[in-house]
mmCIF file of C-alpha atoms and ligand atoms in Angstrom:
data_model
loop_
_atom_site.group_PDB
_atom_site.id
_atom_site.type_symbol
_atom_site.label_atom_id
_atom_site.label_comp_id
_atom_site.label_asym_id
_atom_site.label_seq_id
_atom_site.Cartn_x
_atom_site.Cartn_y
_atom_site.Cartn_z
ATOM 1 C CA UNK A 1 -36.419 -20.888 -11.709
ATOM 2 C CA UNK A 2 -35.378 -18.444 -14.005
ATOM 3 C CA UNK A 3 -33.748 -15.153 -12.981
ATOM 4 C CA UNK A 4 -35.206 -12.041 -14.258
ATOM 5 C CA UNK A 5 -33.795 -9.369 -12.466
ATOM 6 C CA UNK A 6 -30.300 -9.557 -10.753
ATOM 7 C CA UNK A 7 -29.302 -7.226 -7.554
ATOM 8 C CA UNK A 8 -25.842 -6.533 -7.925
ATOM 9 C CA UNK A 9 -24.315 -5.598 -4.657
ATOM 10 C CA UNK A 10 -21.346 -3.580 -4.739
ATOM 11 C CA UNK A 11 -20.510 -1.089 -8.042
ATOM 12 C CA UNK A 12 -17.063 -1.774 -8.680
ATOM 13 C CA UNK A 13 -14.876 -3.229 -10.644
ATOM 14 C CA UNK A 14 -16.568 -6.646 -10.245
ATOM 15 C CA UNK A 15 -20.043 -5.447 -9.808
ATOM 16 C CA UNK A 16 -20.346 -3.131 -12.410
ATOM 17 C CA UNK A 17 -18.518 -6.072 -14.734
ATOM 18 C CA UNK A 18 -21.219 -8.939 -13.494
ATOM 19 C CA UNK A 19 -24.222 -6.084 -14.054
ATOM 20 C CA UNK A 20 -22.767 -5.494 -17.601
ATOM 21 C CA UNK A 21 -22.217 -9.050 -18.238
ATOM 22 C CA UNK A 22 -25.936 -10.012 -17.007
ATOM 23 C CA UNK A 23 -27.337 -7.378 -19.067
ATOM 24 C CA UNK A 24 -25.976 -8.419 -22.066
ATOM 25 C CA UNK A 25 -27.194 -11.521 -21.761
ATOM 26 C CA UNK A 26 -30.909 -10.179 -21.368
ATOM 27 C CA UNK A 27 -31.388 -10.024 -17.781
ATOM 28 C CA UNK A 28 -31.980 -7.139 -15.735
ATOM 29 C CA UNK A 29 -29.147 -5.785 -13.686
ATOM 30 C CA UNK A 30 -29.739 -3.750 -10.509
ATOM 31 C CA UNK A 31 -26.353 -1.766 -9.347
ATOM 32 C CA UNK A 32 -26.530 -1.073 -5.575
ATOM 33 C CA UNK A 33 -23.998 0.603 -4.044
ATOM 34 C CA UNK A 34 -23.953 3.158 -1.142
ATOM 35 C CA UNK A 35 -21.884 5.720 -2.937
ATOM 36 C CA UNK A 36 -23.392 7.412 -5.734
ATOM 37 C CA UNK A 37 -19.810 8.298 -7.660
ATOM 38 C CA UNK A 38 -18.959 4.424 -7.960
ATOM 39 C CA UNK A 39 -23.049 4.015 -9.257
ATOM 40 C CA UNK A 40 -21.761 6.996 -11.766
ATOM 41 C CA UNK A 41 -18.040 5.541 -12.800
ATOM 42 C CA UNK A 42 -20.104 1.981 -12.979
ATOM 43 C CA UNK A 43 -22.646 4.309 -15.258
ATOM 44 C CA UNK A 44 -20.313 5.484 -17.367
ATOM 45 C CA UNK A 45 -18.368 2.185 -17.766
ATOM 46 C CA UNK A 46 -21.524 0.321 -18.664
ATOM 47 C CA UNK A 47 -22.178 3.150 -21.650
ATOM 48 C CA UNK A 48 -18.383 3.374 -22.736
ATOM 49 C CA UNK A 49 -18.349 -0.676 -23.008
ATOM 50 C CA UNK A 50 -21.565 -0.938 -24.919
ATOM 51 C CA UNK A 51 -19.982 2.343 -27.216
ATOM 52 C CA UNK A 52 -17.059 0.047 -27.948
ATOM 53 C CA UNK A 53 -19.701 -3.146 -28.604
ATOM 54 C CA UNK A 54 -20.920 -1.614 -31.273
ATOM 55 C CA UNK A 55 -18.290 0.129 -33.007
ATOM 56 C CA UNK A 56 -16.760 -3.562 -32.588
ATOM 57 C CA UNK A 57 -19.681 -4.751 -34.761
ATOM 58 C CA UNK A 58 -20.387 -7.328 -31.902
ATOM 59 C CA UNK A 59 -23.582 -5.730 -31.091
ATOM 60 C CA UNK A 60 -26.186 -3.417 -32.800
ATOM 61 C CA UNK A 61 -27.260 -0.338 -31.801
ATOM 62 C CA UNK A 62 -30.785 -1.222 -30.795
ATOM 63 C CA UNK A 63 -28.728 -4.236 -28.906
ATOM 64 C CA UNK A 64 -26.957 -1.956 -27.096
ATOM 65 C CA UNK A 65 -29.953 0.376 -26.581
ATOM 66 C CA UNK A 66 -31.631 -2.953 -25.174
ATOM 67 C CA UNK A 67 -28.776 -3.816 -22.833
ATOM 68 C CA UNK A 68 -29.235 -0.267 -21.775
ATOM 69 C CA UNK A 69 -32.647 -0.094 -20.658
ATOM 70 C CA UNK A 70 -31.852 -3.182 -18.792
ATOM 71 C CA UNK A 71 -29.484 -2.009 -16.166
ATOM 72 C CA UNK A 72 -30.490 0.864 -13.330
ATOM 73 C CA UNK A 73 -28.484 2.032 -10.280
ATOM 74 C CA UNK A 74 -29.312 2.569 -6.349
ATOM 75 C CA UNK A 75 -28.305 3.706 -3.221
ATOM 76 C CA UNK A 76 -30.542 1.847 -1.131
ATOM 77 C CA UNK A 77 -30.704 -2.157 -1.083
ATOM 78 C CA UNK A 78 -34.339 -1.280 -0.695
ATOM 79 C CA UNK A 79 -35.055 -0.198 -4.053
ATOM 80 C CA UNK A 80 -33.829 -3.215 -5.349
ATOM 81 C CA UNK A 81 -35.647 -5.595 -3.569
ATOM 82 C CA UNK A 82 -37.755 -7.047 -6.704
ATOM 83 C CA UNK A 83 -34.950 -8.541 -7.903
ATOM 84 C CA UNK A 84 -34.878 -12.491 -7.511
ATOM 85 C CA UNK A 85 -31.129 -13.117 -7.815
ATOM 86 C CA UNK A 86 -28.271 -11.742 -5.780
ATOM 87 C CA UNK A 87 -24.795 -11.148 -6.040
ATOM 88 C CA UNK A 88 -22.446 -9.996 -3.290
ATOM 89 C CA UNK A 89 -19.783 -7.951 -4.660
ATOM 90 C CA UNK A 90 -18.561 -5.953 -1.707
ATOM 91 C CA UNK A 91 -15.064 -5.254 -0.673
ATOM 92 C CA UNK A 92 -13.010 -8.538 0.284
ATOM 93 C CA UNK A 93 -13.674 -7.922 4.328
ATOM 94 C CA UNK A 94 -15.834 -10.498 5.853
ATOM 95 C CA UNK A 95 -16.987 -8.069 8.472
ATOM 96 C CA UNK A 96 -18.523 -6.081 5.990
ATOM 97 C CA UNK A 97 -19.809 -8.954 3.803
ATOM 98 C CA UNK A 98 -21.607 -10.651 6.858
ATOM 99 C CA UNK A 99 -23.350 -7.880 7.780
ATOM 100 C CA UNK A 100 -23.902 -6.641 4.148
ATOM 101 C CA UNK A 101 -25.589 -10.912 3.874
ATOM 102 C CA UNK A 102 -27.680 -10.243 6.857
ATOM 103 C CA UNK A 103 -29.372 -6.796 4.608
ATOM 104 C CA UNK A 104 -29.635 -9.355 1.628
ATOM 105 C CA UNK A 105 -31.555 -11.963 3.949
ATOM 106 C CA UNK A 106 -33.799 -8.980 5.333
ATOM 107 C CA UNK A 107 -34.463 -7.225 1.918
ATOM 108 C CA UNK A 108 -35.171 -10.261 -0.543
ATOM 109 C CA UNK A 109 -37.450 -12.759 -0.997
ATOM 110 C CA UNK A 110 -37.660 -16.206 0.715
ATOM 111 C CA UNK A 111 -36.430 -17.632 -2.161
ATOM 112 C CA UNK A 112 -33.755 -15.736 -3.852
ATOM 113 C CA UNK A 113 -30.517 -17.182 -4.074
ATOM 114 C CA UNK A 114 -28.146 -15.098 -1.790
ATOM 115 C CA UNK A 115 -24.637 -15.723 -4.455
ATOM 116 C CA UNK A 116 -21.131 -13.948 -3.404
ATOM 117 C CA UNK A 117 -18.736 -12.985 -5.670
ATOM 118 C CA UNK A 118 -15.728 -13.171 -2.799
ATOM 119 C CA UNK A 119 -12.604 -14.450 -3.898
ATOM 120 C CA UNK A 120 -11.247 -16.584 -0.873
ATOM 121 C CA UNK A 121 -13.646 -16.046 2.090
ATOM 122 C CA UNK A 122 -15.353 -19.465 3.296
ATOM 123 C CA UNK A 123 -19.217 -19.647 1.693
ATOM 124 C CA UNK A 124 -19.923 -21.290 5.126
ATOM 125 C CA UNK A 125 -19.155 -18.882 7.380
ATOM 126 C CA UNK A 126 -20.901 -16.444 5.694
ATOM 127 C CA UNK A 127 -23.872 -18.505 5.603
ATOM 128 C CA UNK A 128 -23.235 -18.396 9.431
ATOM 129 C CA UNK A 129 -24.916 -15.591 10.018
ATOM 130 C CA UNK A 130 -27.865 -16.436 8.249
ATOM 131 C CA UNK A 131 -28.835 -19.961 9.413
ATOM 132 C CA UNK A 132 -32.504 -19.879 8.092
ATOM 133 C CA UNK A 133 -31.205 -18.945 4.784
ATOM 134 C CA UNK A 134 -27.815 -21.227 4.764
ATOM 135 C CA UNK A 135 -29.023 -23.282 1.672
ATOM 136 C CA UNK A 136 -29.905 -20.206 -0.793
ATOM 137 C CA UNK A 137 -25.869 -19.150 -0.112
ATOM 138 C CA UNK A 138 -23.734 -20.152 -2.704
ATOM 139 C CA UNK A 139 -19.574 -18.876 -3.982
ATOM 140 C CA UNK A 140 -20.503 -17.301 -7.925
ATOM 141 C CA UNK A 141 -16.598 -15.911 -8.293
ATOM 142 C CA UNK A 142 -16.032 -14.063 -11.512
ATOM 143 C CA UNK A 143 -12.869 -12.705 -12.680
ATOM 144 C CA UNK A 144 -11.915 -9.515 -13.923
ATOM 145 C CA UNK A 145 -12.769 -8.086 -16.306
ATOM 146 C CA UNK A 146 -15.624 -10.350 -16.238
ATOM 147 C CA UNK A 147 -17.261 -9.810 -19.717
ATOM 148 C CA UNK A 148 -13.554 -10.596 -21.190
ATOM 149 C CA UNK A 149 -12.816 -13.804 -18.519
ATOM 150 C CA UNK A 150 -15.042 -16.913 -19.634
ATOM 151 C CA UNK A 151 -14.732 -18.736 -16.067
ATOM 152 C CA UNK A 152 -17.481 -18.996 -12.513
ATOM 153 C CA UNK A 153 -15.718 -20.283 -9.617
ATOM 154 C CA UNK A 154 -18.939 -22.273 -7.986
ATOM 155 C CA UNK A 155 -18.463 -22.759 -4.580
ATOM 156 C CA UNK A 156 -20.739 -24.907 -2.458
ATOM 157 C CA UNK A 157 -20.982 -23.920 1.152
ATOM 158 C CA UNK A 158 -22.367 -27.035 3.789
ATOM 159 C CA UNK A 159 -25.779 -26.022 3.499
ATOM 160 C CA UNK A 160 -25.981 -25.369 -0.075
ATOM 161 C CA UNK A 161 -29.084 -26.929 -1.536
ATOM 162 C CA UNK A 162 -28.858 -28.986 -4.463
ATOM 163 C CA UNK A 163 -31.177 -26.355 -6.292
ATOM 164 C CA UNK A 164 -29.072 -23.541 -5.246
ATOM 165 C CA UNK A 165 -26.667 -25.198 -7.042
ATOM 166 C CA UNK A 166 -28.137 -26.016 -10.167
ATOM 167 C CA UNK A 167 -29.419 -22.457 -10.554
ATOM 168 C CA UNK A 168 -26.423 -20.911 -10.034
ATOM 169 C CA UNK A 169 -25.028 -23.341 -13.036
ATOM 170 C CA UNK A 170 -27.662 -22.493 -14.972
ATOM 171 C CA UNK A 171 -27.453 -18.665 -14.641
ATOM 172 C CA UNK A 172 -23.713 -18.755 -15.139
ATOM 173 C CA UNK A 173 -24.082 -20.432 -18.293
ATOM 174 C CA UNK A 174 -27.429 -18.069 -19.728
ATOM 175 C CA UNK A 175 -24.616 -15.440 -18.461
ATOM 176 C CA UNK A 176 -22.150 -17.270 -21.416
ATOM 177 C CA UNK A 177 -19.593 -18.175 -18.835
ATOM 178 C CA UNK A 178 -18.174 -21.784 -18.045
ATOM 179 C CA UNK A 179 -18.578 -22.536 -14.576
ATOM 180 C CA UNK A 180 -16.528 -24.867 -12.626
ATOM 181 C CA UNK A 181 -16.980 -26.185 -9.364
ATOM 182 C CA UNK A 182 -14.538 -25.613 -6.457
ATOM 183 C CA UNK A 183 -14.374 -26.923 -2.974
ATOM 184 C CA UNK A 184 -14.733 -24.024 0.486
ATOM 185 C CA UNK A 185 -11.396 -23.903 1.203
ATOM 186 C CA UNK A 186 -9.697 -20.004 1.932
ATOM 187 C CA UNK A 187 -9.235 -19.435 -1.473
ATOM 188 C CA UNK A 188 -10.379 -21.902 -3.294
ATOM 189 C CA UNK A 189 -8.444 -23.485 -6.905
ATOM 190 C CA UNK A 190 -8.132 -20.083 -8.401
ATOM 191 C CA UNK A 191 -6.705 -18.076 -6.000
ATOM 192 C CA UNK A 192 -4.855 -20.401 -4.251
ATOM 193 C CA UNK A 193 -2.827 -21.458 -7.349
ATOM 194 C CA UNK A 194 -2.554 -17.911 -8.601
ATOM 195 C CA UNK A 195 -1.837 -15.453 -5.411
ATOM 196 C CA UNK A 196 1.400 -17.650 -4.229
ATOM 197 C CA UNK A 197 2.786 -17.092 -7.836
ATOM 198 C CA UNK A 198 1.782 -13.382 -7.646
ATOM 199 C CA UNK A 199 3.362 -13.032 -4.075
ATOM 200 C CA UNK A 200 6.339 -15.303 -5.118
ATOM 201 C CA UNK A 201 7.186 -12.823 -7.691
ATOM 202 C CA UNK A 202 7.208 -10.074 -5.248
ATOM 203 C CA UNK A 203 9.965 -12.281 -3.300
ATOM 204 C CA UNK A 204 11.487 -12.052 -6.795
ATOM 205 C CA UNK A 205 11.810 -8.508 -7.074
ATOM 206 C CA UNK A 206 12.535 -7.919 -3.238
ATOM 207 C CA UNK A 207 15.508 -10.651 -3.730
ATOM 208 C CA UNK A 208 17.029 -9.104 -6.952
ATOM 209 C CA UNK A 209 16.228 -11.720 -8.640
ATOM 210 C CA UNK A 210 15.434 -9.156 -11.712
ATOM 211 C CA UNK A 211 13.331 -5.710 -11.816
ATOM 212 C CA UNK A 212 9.686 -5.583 -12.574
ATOM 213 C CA UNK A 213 9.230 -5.307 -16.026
ATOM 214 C CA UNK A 214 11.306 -8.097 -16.235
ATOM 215 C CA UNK A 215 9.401 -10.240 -14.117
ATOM 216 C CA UNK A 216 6.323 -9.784 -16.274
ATOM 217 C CA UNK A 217 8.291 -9.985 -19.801
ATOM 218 C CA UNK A 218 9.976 -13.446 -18.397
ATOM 219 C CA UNK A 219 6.779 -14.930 -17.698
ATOM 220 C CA UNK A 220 4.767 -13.690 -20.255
ATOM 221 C CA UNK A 221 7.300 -14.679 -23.017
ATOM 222 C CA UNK A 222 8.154 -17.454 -21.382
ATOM 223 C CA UNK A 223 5.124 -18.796 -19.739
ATOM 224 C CA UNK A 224 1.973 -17.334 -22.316
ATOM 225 C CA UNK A 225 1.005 -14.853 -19.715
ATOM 226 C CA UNK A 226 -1.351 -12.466 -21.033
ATOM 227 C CA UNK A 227 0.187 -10.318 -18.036
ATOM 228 C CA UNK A 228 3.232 -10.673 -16.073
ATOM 229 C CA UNK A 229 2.564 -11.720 -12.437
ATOM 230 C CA UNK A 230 3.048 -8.096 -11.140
ATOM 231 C CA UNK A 231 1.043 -6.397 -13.607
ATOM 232 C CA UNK A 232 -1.505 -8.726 -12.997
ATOM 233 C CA UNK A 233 -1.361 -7.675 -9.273
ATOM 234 C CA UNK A 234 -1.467 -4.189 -10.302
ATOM 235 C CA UNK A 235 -4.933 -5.001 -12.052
ATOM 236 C CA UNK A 236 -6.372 -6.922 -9.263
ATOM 237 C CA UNK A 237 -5.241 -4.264 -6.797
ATOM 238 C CA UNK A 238 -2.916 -4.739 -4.403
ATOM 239 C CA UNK A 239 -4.676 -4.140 -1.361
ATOM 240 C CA UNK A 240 -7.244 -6.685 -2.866
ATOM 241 C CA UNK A 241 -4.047 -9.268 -3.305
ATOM 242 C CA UNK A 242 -2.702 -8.974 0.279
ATOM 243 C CA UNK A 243 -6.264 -9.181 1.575
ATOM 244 C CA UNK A 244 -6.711 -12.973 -0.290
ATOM 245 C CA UNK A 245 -2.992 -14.245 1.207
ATOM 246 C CA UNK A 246 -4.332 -12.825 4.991
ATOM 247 C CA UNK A 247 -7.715 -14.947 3.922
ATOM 248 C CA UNK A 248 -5.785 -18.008 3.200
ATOM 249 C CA UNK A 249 -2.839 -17.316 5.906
ATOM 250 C CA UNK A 250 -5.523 -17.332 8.597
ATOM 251 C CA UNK A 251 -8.104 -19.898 7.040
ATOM 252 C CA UNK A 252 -5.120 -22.578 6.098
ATOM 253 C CA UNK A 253 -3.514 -23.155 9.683
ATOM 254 C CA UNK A 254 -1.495 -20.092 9.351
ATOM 255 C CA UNK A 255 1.161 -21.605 6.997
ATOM 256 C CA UNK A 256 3.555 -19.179 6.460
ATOM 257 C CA UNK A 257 3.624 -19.463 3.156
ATOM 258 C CA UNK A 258 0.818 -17.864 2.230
ATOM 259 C CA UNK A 259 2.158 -14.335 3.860
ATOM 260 C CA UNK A 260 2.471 -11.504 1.751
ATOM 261 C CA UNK A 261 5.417 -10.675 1.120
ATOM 262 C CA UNK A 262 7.436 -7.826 2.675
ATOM 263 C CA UNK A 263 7.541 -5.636 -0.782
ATOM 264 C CA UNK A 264 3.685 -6.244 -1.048
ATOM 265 C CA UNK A 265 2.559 -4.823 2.341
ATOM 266 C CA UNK A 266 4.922 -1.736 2.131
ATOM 267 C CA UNK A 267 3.354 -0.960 -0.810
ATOM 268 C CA UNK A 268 0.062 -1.204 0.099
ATOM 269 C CA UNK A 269 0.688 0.902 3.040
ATOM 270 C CA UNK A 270 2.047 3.804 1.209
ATOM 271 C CA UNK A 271 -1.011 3.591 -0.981
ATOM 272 C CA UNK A 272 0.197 2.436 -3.890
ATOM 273 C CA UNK A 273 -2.531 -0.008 -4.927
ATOM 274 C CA UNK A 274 -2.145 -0.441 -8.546
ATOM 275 C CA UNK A 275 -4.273 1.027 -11.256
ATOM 276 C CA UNK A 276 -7.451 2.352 -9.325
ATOM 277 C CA UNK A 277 -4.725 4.381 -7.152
ATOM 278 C CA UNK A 278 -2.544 5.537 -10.382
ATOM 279 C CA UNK A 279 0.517 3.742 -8.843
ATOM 280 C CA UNK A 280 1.416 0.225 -7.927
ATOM 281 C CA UNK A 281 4.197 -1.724 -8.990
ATOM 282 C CA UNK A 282 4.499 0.814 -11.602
ATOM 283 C CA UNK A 283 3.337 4.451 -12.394
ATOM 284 C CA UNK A 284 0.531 4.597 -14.240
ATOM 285 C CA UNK A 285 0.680 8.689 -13.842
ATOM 286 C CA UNK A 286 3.694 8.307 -15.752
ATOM 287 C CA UNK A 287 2.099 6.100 -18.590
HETATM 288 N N1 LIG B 1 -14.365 -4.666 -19.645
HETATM 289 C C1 LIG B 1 -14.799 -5.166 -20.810
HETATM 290 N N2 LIG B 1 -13.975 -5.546 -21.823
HETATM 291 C C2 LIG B 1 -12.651 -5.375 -21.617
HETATM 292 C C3 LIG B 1 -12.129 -4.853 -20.435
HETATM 293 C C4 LIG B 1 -13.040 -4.494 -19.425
HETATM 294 N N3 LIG B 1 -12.640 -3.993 -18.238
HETATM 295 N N4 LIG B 1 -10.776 -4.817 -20.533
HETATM 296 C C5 LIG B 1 -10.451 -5.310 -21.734
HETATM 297 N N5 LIG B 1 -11.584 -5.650 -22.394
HETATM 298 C C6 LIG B 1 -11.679 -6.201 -23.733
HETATM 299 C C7 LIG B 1 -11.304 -5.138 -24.723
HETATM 300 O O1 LIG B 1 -12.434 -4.367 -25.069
HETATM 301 C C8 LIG B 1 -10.752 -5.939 -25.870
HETATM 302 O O2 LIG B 1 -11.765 -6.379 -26.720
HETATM 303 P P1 LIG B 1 -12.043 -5.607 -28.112
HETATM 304 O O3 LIG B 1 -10.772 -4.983 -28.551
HETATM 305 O O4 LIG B 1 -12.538 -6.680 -28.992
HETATM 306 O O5 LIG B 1 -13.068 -4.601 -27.761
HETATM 307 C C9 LIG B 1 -10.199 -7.190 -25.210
HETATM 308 O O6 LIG B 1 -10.731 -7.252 -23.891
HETATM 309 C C10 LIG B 1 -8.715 -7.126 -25.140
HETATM 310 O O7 LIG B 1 -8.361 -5.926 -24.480
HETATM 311 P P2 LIG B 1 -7.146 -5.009 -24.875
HETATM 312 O O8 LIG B 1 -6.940 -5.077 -26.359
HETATM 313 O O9 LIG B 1 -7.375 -3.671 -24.263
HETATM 314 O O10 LIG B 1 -5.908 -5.566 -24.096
HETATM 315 P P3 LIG B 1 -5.311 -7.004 -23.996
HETATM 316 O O11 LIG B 1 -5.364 -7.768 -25.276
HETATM 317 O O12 LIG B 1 -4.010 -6.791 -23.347
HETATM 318 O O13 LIG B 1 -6.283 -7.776 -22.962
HETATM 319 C C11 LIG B 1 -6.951 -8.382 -20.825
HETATM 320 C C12 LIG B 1 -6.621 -7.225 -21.737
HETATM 321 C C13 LIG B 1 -8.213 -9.113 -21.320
HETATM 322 C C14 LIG B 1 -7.217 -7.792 -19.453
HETATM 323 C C15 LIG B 1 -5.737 -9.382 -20.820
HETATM 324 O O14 LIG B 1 -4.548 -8.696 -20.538
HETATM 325 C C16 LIG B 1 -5.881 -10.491 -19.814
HETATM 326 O O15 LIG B 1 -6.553 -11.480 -20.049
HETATM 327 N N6 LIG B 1 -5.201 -10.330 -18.665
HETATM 328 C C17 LIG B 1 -5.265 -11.300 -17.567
HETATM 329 C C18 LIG B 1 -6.508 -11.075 -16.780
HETATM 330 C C19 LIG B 1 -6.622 -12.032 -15.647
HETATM 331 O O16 LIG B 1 -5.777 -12.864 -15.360
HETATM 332 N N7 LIG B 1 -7.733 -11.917 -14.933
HETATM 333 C C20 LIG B 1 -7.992 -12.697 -13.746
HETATM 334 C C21 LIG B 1 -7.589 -11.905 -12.566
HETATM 335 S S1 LIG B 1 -7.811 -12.798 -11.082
HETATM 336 C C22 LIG B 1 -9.380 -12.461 -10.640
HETATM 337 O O17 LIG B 1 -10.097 -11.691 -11.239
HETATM 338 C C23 LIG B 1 -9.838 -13.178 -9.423
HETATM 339 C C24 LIG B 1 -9.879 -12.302 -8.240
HETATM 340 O O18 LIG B 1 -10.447 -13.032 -7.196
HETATM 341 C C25 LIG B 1 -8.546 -11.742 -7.812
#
């Protein structure tokens, strides 16, 4: 099969990276998102990154201009509903990803492949509530920012057919990423390796082991971290981080040690998310 036209659902960070990405590899990307300032901030990304492209002499002008024409933005999943590839790129809360998979199984054909870009939640159980549809569901997890990060998390749910498979493979590759496969367990390889080091460093910081910035300078120097662990969690957002160690608290026997830690949580519930909120970790406000 070969995708022509991709329905991006969800216009942040992620979605308006995977639209970007598909674009630029010559297939038409189709933003939907239910608020029309993240369509515009995804918008203006899309036009700043191609700006940079070309003053980069990576891509031409007309390039550009061709990448362009090839992405559009909606409100309603409706509008979008010639695509014949989708990708789920909602906020991390299966609630709002089930129901958001039953309007993908309503709106698009019988045989577009129904993708997710979540970063821990099982590909099963969201094929749950789409049992006719169960082997066009399939894990595509991209990592920010996704035109930078080379790697697709695939993730195989119990019904995912073969072909579902091998499409996914294929479009992840036309897409110039590498993808590697990964078992349906809460969190998969990636995030399971990297949120306990994220969270451990909060422990860190909480215990006095050292402040912040020294955190991050230890383990970059140290460790070839293009970011330190808590700049990094700044990035991803911190709500985002707690959200993936509740995901893999609950969905691995509730082991304890995938809790967030203390420092985390208060954070998160003064509002301090990281960069999209101007303050995390650190204070962006403050430069
Ligand atoms: N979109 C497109 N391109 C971007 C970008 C973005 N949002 N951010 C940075 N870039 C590009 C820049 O344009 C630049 O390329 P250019 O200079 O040739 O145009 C290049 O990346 C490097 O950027 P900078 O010079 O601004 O800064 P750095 O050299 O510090 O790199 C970084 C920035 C690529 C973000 C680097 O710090 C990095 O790799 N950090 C780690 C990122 C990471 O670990 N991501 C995974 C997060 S986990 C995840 O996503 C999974 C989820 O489930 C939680």
């Amino acid at each position: 099969m070969t995708v022509k036209k991709i329905a991006v659902i969800g216009g942040g960070t992620m979605g308006s990276g995977i639209a970007l990405t598909a674009a630029v590899h010559g297939i038409d990307a189709v933003v939907v998102d239910i608020n029309e300032d993240q369509l515009a901030r995804a918008k203006d990304y899309h036009a700043k990154q191609l700006a940079r492209s070309v003053s980069k002499e990576r891509m031409t002008q007309v390039g550009a201009d061709s990448a362009a024409a090839k992405l559009s933005y909606v409100t309603a999943m409706a509008d979008a509903a010639d695509a014949n590839w989708v990708v789920e790129a909602a906020t991390e809360n299966i609630d709002i990803k089930k129901s958001i998979f039953v309007q993908m199984y309503e709106t698009f054909g019988k045989s577009v492949v129904l993708a997710t870009n979540t970063s821990s939640i099982s590909i099963t159980e969201l094929a749950s509530v789409i049992p006719d549809a169960a082997d066009r569901v399939i894990g595509m997890h991209f990592f920010n920012p996704v035109p930078v990060m080379k790697l697709v998390e695939v993730i195989k749910g119990e019904e995912t057919s073969s072909e579902t498979t091998a499409s996914t493979l294929k479009l992840s590759e036309k897409m110039g990423k590498i993808p590697v496969p990964a078992n349906d367990r809460a969190g998969f390889v990636s995030n399971r390796v990297l949120m306990p080091m994220i969270n451990e460093a909060f422990h860190a910081w909480a215990d006095g082991v050292a402040e912040p910035e020294d955190i991050d300078s230890i383990m970059k120097l140290g460790c070839a971290f293009p970011m330190g662990p808590l700049r990094l969690a700044d990035y991803i957002g911190l709500d985002v981080c707690k959200d993936i160690m509740m995901v893999m608290y609950n969905g691995l026997d509730e082991n304890p040690k995938y809790l967030p830690s203390a420092k985390l949580v208060k954070l998160v519930d003064q509002g301090y998310l990281g960069d999209k909120s101007g303050r995390g970790v650190y204070n962006y406000d403050k430069g």
